[in-house]
mmCIF file with all atom_site columns, N, CA and C in Angstrom:
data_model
loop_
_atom_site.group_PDB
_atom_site.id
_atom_site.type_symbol
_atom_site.label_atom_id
_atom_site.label_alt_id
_atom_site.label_comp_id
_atom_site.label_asym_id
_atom_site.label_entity_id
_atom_site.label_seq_id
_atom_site.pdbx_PDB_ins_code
_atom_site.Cartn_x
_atom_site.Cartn_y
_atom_site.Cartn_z
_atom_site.occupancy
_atom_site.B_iso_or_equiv
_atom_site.pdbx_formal_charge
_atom_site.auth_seq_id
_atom_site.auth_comp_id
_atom_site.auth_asym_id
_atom_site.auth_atom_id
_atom_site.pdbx_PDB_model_num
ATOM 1   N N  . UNK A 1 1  ? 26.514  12.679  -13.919 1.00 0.00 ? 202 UNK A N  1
ATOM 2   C CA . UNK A 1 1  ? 25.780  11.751  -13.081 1.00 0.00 ? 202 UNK A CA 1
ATOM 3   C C  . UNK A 1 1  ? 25.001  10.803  -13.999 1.00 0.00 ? 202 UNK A C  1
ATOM 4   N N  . UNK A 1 2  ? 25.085  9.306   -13.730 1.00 0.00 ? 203 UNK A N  1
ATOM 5   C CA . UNK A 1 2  ? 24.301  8.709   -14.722 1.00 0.00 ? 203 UNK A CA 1
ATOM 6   C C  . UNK A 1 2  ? 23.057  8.123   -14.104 1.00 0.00 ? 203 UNK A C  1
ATOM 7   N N  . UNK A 1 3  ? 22.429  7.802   -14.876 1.00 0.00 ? 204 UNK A N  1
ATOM 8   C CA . UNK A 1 3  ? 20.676  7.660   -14.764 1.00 0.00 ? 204 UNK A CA 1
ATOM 9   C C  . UNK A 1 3  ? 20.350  6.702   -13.513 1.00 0.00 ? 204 UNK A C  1
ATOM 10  N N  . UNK A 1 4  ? 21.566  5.822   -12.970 1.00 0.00 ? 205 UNK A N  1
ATOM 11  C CA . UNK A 1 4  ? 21.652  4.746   -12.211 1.00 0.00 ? 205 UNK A CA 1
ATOM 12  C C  . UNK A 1 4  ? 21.429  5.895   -10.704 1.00 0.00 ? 205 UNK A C  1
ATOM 13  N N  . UNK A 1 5  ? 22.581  6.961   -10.645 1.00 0.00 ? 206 UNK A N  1
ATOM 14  C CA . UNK A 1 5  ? 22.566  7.714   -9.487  1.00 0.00 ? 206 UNK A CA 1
ATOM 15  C C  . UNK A 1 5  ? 22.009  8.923   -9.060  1.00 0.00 ? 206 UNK A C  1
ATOM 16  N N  . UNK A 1 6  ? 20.912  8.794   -9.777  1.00 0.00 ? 207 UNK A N  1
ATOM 17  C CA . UNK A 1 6  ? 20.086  9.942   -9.806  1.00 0.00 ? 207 UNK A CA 1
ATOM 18  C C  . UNK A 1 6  ? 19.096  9.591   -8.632  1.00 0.00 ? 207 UNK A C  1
ATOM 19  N N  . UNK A 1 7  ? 18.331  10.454  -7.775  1.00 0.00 ? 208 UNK A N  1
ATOM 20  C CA . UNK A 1 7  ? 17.457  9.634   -6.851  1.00 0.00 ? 208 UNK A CA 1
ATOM 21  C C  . UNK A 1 7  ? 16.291  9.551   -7.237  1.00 0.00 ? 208 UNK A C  1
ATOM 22  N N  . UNK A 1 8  ? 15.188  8.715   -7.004  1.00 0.00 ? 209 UNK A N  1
ATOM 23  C CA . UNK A 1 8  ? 13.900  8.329   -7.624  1.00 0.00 ? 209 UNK A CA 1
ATOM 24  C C  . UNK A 1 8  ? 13.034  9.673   -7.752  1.00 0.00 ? 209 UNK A C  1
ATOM 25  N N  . UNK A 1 9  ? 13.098  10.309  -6.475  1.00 0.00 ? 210 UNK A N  1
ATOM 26  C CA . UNK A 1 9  ? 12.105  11.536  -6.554  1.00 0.00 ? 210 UNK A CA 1
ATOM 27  C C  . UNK A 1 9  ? 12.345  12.465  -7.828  1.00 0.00 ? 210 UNK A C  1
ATOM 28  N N  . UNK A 1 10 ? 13.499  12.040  -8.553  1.00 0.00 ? 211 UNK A N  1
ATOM 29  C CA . UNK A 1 10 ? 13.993  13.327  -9.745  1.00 0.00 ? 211 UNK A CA 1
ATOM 30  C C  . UNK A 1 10 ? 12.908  12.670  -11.130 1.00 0.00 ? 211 UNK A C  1
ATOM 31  N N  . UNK A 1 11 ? 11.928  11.077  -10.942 1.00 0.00 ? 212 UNK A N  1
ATOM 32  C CA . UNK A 1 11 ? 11.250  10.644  -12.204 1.00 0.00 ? 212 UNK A CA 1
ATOM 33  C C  . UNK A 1 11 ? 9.601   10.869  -11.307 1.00 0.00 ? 212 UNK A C  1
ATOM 34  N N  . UNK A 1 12 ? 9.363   11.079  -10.277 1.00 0.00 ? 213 UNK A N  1
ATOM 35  C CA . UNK A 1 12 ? 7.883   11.099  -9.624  1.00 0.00 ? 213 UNK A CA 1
ATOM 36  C C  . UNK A 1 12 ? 7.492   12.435  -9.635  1.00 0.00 ? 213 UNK A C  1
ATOM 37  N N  . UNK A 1 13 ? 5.702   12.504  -9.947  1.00 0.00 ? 214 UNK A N  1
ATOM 38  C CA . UNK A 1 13 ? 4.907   13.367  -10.057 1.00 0.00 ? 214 UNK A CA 1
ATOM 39  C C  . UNK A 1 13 ? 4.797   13.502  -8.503  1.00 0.00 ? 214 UNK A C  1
ATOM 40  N N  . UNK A 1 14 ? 4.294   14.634  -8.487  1.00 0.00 ? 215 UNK A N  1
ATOM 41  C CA . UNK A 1 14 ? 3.659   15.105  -7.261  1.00 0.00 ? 215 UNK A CA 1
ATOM 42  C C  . UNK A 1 14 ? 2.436   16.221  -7.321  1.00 0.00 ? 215 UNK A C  1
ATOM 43  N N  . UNK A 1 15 ? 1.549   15.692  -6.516  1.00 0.00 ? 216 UNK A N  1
ATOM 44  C CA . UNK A 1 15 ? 1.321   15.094  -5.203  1.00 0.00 ? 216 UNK A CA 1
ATOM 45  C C  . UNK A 1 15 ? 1.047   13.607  -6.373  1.00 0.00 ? 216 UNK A C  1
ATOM 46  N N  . UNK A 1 16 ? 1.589   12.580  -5.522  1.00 0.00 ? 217 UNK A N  1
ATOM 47  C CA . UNK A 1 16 ? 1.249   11.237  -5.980  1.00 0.00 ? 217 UNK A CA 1
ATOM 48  C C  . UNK A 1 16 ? -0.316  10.871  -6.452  1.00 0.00 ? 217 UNK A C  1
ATOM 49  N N  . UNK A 1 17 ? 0.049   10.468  -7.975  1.00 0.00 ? 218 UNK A N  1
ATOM 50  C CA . UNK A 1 17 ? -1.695  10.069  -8.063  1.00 0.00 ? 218 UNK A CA 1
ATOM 51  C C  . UNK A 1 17 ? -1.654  8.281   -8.023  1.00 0.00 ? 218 UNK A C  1
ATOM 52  N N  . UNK A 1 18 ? -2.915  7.614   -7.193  1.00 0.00 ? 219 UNK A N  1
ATOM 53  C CA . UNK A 1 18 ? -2.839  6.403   -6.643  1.00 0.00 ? 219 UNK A CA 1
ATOM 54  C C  . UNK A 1 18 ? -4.528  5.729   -7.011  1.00 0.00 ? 219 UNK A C  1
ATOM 55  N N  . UNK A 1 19 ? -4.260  5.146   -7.080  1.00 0.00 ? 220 UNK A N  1
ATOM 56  C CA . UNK A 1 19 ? -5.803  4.133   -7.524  1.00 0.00 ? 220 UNK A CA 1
ATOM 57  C C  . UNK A 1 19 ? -6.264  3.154   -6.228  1.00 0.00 ? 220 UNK A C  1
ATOM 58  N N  . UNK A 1 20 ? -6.942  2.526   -5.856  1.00 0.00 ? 221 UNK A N  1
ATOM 59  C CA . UNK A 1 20 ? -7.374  1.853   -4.818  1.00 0.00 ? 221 UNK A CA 1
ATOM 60  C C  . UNK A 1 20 ? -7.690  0.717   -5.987  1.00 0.00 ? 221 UNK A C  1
ATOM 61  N N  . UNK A 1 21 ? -7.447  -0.804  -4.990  1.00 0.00 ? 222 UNK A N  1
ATOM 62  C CA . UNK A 1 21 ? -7.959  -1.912  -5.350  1.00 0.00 ? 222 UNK A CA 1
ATOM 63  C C  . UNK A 1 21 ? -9.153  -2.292  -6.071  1.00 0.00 ? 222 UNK A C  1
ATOM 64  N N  . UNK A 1 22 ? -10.218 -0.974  -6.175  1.00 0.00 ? 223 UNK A N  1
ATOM 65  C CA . UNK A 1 22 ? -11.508 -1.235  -6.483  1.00 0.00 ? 223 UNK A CA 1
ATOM 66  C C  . UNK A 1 22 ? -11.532 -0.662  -7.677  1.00 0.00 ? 223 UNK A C  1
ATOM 67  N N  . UNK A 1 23 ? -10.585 0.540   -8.219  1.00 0.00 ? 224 UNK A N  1
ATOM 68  C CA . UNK A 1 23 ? -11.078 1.319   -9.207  1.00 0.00 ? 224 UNK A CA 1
ATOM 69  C C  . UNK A 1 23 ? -11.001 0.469   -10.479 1.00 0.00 ? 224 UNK A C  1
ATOM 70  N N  . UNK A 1 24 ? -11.824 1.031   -11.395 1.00 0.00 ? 225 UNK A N  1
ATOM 71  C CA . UNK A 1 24 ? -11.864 -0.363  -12.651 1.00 0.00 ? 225 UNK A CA 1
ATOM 72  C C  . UNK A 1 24 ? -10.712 -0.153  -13.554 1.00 0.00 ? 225 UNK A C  1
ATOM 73  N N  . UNK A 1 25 ? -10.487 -0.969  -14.234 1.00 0.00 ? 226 UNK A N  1
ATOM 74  C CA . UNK A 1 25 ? -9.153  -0.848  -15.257 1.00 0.00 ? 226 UNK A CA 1
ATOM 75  C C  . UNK A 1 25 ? -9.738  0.276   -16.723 1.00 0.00 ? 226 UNK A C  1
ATOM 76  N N  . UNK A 1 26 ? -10.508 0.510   -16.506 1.00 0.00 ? 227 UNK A N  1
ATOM 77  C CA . UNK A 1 26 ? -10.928 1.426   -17.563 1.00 0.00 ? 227 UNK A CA 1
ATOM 78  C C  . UNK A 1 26 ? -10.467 2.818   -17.103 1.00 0.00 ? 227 UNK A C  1
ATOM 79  N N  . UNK A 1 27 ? -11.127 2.966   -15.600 1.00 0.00 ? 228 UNK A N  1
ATOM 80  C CA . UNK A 1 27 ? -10.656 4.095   -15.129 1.00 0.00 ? 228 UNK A CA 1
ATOM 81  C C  . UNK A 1 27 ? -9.041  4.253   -14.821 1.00 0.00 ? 228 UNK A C  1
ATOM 82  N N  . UNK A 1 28 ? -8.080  3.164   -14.586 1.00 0.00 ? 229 UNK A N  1
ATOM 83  C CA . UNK A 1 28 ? -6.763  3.319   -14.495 1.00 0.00 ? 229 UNK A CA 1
ATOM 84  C C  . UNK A 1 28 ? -6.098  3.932   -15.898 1.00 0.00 ? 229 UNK A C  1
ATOM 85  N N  . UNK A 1 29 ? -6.568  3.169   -16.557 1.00 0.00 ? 230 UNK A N  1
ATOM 86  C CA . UNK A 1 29 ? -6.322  3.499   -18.034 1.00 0.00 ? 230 UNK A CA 1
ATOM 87  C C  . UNK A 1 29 ? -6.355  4.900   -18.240 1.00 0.00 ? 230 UNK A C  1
ATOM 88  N N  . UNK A 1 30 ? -7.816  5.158   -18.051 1.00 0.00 ? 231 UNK A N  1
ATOM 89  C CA . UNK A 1 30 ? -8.153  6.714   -18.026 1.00 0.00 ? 231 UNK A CA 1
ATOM 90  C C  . UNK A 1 30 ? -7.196  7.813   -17.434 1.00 0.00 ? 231 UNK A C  1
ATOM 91  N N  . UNK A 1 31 ? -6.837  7.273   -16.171 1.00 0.00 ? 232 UNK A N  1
ATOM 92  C CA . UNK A 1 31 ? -5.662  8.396   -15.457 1.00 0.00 ? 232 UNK A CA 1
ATOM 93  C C  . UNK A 1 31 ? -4.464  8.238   -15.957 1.00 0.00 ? 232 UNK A C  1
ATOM 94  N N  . UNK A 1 32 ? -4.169  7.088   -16.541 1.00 0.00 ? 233 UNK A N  1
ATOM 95  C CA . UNK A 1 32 ? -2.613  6.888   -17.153 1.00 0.00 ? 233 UNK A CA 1
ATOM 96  C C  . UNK A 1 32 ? -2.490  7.593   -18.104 1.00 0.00 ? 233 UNK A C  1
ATOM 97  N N  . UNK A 1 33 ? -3.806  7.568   -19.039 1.00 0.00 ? 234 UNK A N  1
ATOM 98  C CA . UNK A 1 33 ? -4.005  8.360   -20.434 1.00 0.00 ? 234 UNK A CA 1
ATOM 99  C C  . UNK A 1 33 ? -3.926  10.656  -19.892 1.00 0.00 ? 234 UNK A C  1
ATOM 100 N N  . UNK A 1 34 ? -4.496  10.803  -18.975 1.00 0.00 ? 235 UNK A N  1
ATOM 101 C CA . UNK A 1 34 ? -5.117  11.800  -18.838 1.00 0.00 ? 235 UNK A CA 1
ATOM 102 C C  . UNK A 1 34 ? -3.744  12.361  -18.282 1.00 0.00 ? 235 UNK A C  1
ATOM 103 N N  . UNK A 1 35 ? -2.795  11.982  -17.112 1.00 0.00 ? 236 UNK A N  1
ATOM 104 C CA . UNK A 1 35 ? -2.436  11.905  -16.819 1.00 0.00 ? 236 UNK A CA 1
ATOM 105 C C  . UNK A 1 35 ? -0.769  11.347  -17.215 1.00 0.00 ? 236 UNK A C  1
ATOM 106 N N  . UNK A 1 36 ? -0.722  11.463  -18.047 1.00 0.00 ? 237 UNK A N  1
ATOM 107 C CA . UNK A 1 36 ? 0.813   11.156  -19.095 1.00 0.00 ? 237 UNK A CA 1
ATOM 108 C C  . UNK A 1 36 ? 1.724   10.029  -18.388 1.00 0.00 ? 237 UNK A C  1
ATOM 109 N N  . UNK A 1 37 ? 0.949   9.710   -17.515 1.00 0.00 ? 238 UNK A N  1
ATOM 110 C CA . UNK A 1 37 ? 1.850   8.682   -16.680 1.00 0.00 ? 238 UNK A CA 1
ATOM 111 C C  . UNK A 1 37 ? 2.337   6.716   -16.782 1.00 0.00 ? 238 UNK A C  1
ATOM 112 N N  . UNK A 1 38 ? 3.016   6.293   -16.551 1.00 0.00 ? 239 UNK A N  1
ATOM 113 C CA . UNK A 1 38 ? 3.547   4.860   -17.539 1.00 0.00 ? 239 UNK A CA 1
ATOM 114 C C  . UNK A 1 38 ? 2.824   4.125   -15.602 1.00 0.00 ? 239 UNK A C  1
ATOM 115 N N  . UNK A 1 39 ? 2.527   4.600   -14.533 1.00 0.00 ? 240 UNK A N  1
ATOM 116 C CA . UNK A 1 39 ? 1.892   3.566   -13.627 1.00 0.00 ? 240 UNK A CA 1
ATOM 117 C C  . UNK A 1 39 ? 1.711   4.041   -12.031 1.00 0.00 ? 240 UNK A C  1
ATOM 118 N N  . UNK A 1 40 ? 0.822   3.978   -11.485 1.00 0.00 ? 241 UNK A N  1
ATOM 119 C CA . UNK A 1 40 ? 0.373   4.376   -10.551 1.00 0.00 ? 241 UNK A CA 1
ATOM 120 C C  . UNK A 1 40 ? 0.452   3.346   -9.173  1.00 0.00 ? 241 UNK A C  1
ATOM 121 N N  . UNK A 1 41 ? 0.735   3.833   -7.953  1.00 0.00 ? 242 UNK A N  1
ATOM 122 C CA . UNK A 1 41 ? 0.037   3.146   -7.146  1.00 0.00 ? 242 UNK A CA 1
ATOM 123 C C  . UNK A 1 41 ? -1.119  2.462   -6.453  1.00 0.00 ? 242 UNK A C  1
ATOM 124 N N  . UNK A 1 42 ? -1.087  1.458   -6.248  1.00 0.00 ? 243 UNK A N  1
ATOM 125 C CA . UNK A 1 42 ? -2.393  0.945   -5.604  1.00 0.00 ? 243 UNK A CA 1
ATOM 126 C C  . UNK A 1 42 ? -2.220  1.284   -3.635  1.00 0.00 ? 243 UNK A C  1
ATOM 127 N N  . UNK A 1 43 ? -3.462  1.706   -3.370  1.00 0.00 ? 244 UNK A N  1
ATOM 128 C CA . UNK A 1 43 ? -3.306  2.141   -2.318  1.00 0.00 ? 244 UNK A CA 1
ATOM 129 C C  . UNK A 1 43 ? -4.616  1.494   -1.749  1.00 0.00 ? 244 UNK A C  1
ATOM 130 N N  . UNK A 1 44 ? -4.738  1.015   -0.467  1.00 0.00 ? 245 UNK A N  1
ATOM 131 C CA . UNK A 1 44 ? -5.938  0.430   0.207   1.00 0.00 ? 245 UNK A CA 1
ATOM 132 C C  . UNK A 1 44 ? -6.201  1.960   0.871   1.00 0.00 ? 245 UNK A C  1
ATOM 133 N N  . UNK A 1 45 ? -7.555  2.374   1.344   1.00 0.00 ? 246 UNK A N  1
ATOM 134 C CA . UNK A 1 45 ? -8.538  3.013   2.221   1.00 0.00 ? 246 UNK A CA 1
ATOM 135 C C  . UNK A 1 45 ? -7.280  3.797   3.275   1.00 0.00 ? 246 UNK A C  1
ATOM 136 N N  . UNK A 1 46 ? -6.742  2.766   4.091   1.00 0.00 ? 247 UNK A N  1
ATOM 137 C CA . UNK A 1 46 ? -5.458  3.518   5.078   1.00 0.00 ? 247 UNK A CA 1
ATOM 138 C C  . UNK A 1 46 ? -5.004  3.617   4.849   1.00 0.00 ? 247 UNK A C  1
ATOM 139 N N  . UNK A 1 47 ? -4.008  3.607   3.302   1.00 0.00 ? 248 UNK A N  1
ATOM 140 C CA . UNK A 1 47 ? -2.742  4.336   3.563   1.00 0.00 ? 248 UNK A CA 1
ATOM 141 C C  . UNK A 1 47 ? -1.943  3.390   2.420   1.00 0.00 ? 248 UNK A C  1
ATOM 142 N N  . UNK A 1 48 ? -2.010  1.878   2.777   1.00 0.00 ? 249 UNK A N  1
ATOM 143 C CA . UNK A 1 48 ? -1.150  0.847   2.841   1.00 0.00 ? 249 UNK A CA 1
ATOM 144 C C  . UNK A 1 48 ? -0.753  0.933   1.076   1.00 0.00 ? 249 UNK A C  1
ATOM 145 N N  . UNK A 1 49 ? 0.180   0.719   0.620   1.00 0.00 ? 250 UNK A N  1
ATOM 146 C CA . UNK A 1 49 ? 0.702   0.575   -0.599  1.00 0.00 ? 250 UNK A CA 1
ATOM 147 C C  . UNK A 1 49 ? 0.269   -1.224  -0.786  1.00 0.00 ? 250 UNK A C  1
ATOM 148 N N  . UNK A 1 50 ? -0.399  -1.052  -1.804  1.00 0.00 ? 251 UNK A N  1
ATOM 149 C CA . UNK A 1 50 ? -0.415  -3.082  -2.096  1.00 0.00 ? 251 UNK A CA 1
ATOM 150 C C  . UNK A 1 50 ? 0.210   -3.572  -3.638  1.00 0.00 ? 251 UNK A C  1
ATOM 151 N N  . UNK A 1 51 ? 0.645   -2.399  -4.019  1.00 0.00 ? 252 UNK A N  1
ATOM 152 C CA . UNK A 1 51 ? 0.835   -3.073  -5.832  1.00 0.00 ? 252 UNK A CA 1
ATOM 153 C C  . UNK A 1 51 ? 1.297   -1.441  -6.308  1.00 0.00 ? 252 UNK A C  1
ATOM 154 N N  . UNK A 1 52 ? 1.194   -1.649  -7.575  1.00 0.00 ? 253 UNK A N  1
ATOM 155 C CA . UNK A 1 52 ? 1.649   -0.728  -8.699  1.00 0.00 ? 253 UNK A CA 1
ATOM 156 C C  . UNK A 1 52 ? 1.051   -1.285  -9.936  1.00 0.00 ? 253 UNK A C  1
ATOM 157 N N  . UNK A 1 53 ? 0.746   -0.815  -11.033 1.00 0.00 ? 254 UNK A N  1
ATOM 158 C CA . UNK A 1 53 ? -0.503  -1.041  -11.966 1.00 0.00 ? 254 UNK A CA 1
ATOM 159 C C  . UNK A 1 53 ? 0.226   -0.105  -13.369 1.00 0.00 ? 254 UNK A C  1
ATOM 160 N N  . UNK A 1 54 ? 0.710   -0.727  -13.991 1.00 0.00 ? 255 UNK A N  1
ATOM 161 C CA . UNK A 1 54 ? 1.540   -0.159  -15.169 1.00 0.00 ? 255 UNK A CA 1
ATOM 162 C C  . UNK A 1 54 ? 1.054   -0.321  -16.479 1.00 0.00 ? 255 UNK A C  1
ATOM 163 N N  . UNK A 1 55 ? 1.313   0.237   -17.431 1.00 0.00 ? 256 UNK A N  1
ATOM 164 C CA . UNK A 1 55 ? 0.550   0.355   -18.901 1.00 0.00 ? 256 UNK A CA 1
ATOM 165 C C  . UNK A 1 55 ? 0.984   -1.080  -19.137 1.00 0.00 ? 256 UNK A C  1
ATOM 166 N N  . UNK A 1 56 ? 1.968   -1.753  -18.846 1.00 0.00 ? 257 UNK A N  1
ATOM 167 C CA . UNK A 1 56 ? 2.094   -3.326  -19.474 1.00 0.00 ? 257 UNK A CA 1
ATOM 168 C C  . UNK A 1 56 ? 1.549   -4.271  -18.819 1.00 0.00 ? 257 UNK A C  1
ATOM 169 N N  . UNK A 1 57 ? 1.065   -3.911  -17.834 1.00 0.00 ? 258 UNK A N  1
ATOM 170 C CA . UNK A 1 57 ? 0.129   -4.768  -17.079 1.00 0.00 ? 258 UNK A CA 1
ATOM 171 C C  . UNK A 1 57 ? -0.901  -4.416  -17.618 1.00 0.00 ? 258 UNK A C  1
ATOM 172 N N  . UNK A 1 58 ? -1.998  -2.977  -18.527 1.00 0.00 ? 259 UNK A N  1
ATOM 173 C CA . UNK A 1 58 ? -2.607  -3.089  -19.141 1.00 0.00 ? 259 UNK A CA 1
ATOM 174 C C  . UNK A 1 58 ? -2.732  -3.737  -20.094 1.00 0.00 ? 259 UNK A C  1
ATOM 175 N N  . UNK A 1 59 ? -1.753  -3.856  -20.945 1.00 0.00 ? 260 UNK A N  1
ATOM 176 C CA . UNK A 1 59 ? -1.496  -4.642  -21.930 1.00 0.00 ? 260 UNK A CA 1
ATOM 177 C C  . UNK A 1 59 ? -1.490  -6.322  -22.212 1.00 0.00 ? 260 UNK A C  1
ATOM 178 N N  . UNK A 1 60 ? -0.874  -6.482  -20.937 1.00 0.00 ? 261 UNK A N  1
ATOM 179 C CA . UNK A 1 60 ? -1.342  -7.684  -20.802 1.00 0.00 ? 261 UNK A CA 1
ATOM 180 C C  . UNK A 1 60 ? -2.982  -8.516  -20.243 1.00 0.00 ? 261 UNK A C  1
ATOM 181 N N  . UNK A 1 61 ? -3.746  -7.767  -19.714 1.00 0.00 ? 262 UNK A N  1
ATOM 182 C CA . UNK A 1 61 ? -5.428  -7.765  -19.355 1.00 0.00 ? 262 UNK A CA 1
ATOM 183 C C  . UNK A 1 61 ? -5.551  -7.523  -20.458 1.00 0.00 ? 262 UNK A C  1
ATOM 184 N N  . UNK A 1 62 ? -5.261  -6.888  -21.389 1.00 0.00 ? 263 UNK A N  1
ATOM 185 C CA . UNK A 1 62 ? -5.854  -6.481  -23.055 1.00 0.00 ? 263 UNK A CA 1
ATOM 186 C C  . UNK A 1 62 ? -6.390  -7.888  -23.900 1.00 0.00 ? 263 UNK A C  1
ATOM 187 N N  . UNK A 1 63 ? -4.223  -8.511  -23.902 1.00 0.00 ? 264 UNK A N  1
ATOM 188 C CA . UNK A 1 63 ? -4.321  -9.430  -24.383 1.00 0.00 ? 264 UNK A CA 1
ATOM 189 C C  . UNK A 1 63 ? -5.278  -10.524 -24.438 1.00 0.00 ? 264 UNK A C  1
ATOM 190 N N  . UNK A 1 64 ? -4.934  -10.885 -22.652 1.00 0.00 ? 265 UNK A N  1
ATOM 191 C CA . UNK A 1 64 ? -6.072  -11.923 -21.918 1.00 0.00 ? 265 UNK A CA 1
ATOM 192 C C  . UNK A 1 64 ? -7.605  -12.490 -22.285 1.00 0.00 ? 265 UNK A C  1
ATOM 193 N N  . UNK A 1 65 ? -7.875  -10.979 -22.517 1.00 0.00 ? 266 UNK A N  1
ATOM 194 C CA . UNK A 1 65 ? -8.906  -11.013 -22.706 1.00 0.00 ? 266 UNK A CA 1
ATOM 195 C C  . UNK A 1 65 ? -9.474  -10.881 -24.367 1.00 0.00 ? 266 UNK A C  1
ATOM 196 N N  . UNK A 1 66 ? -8.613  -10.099 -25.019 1.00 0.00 ? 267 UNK A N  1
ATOM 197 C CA . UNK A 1 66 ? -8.873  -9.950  -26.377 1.00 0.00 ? 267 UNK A CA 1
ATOM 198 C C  . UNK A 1 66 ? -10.143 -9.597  -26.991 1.00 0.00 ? 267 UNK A C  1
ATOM 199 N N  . UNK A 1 67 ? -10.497 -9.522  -27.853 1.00 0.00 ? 268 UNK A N  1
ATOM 200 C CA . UNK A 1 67 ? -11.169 -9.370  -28.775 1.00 0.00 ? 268 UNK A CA 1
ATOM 201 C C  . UNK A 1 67 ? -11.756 -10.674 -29.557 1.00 0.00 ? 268 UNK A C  1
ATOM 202 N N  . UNK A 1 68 ? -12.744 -9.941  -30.788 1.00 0.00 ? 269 UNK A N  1
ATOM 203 C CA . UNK A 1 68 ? -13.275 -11.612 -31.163 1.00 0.00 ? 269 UNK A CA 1
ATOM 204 C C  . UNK A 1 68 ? -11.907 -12.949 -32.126 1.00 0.00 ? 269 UNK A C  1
ATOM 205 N N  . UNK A 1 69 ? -12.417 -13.579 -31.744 1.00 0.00 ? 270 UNK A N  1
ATOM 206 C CA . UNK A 1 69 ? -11.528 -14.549 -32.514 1.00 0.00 ? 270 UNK A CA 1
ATOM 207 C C  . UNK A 1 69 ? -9.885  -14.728 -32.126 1.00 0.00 ? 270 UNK A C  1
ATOM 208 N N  . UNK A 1 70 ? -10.045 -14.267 -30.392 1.00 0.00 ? 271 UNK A N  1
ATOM 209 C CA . UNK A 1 70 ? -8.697  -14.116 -29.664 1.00 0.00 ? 271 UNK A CA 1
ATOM 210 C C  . UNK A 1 70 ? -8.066  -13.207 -29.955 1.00 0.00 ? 271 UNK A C  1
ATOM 211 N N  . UNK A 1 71 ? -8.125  -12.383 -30.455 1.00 0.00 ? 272 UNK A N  1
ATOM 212 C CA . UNK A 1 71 ? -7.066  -10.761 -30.982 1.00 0.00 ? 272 UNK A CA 1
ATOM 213 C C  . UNK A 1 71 ? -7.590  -10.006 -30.020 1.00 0.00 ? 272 UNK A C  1
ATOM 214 N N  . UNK A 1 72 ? -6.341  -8.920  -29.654 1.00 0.00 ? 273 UNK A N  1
ATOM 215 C CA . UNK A 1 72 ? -6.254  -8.082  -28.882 1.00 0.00 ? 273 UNK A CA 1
ATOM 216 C C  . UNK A 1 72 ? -7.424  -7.174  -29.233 1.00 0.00 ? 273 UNK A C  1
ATOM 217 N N  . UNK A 1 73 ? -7.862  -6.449  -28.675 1.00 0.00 ? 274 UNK A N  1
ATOM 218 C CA . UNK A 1 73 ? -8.012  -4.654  -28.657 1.00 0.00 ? 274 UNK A CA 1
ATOM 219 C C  . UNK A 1 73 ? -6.687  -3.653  -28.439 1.00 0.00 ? 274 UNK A C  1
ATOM 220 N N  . UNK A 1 74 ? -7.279  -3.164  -29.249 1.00 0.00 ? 275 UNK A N  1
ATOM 221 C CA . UNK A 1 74 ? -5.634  -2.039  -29.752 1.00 0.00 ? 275 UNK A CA 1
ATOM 222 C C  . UNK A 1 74 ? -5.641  -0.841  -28.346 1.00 0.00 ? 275 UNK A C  1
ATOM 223 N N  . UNK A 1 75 ? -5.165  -0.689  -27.599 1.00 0.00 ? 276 UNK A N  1
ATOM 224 C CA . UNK A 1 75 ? -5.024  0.537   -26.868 1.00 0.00 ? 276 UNK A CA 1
ATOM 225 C C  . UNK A 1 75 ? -4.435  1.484   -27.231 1.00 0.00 ? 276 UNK A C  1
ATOM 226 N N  . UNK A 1 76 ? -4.567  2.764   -27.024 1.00 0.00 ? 277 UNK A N  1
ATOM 227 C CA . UNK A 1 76 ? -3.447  3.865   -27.741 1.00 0.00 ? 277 UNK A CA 1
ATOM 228 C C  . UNK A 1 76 ? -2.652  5.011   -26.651 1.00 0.00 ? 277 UNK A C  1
ATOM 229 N N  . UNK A 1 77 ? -2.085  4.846   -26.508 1.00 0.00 ? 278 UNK A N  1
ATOM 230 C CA . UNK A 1 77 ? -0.856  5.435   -25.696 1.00 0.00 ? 278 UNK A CA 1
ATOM 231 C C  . UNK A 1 77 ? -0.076  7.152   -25.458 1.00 0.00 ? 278 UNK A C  1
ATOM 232 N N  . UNK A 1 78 ? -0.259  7.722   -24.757 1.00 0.00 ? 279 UNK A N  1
ATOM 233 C CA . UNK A 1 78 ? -0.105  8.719   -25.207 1.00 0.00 ? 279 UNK A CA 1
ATOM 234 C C  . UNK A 1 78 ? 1.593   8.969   -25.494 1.00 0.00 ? 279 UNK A C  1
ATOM 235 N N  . UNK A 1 79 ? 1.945   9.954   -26.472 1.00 0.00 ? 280 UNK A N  1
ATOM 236 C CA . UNK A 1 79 ? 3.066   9.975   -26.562 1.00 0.00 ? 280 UNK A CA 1
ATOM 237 C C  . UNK A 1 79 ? 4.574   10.796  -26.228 1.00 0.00 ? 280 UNK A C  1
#
């Protein structure tokens, strides 16, 4: 069977861990780190799925924002 026909539930954690719109990117970070995971759902108050929030979307807020003299801050990844 190749990686194409495998069904999704065979790469997801369970019980699903999910972040809400409000939680800060420090703390996403934190659960991605703590949590061995490459991206989480965003979930509103009821239920509603609004996004997904991935280590390269960290990476890119990293960039954005950078450090002095426009350079990144280094994040470190677990492996």
């Amino acid at each position: 069977m190749t990686h194409f026909a495998m069904p999704v539930s065979t790469y997801m954690t369970k019980p699903v861990i999910s972040v809400s719109p409000d939680t800060p990117i420090e703390e996403v970070y934190r659960v991605l780190t703590e949590r061995g995971i490459s991206c989480v759902p965003v979930v509103e108050s009821d239920g509603r799925a609004v996004g997904v929030l991935s280590r390269t979307d960290l990476l890119k807020v990293g960039r954005v924002s950078g450090g002095a003299l426009g350079r990144a801050h280094a994040l470190s990844w677990p492996v």
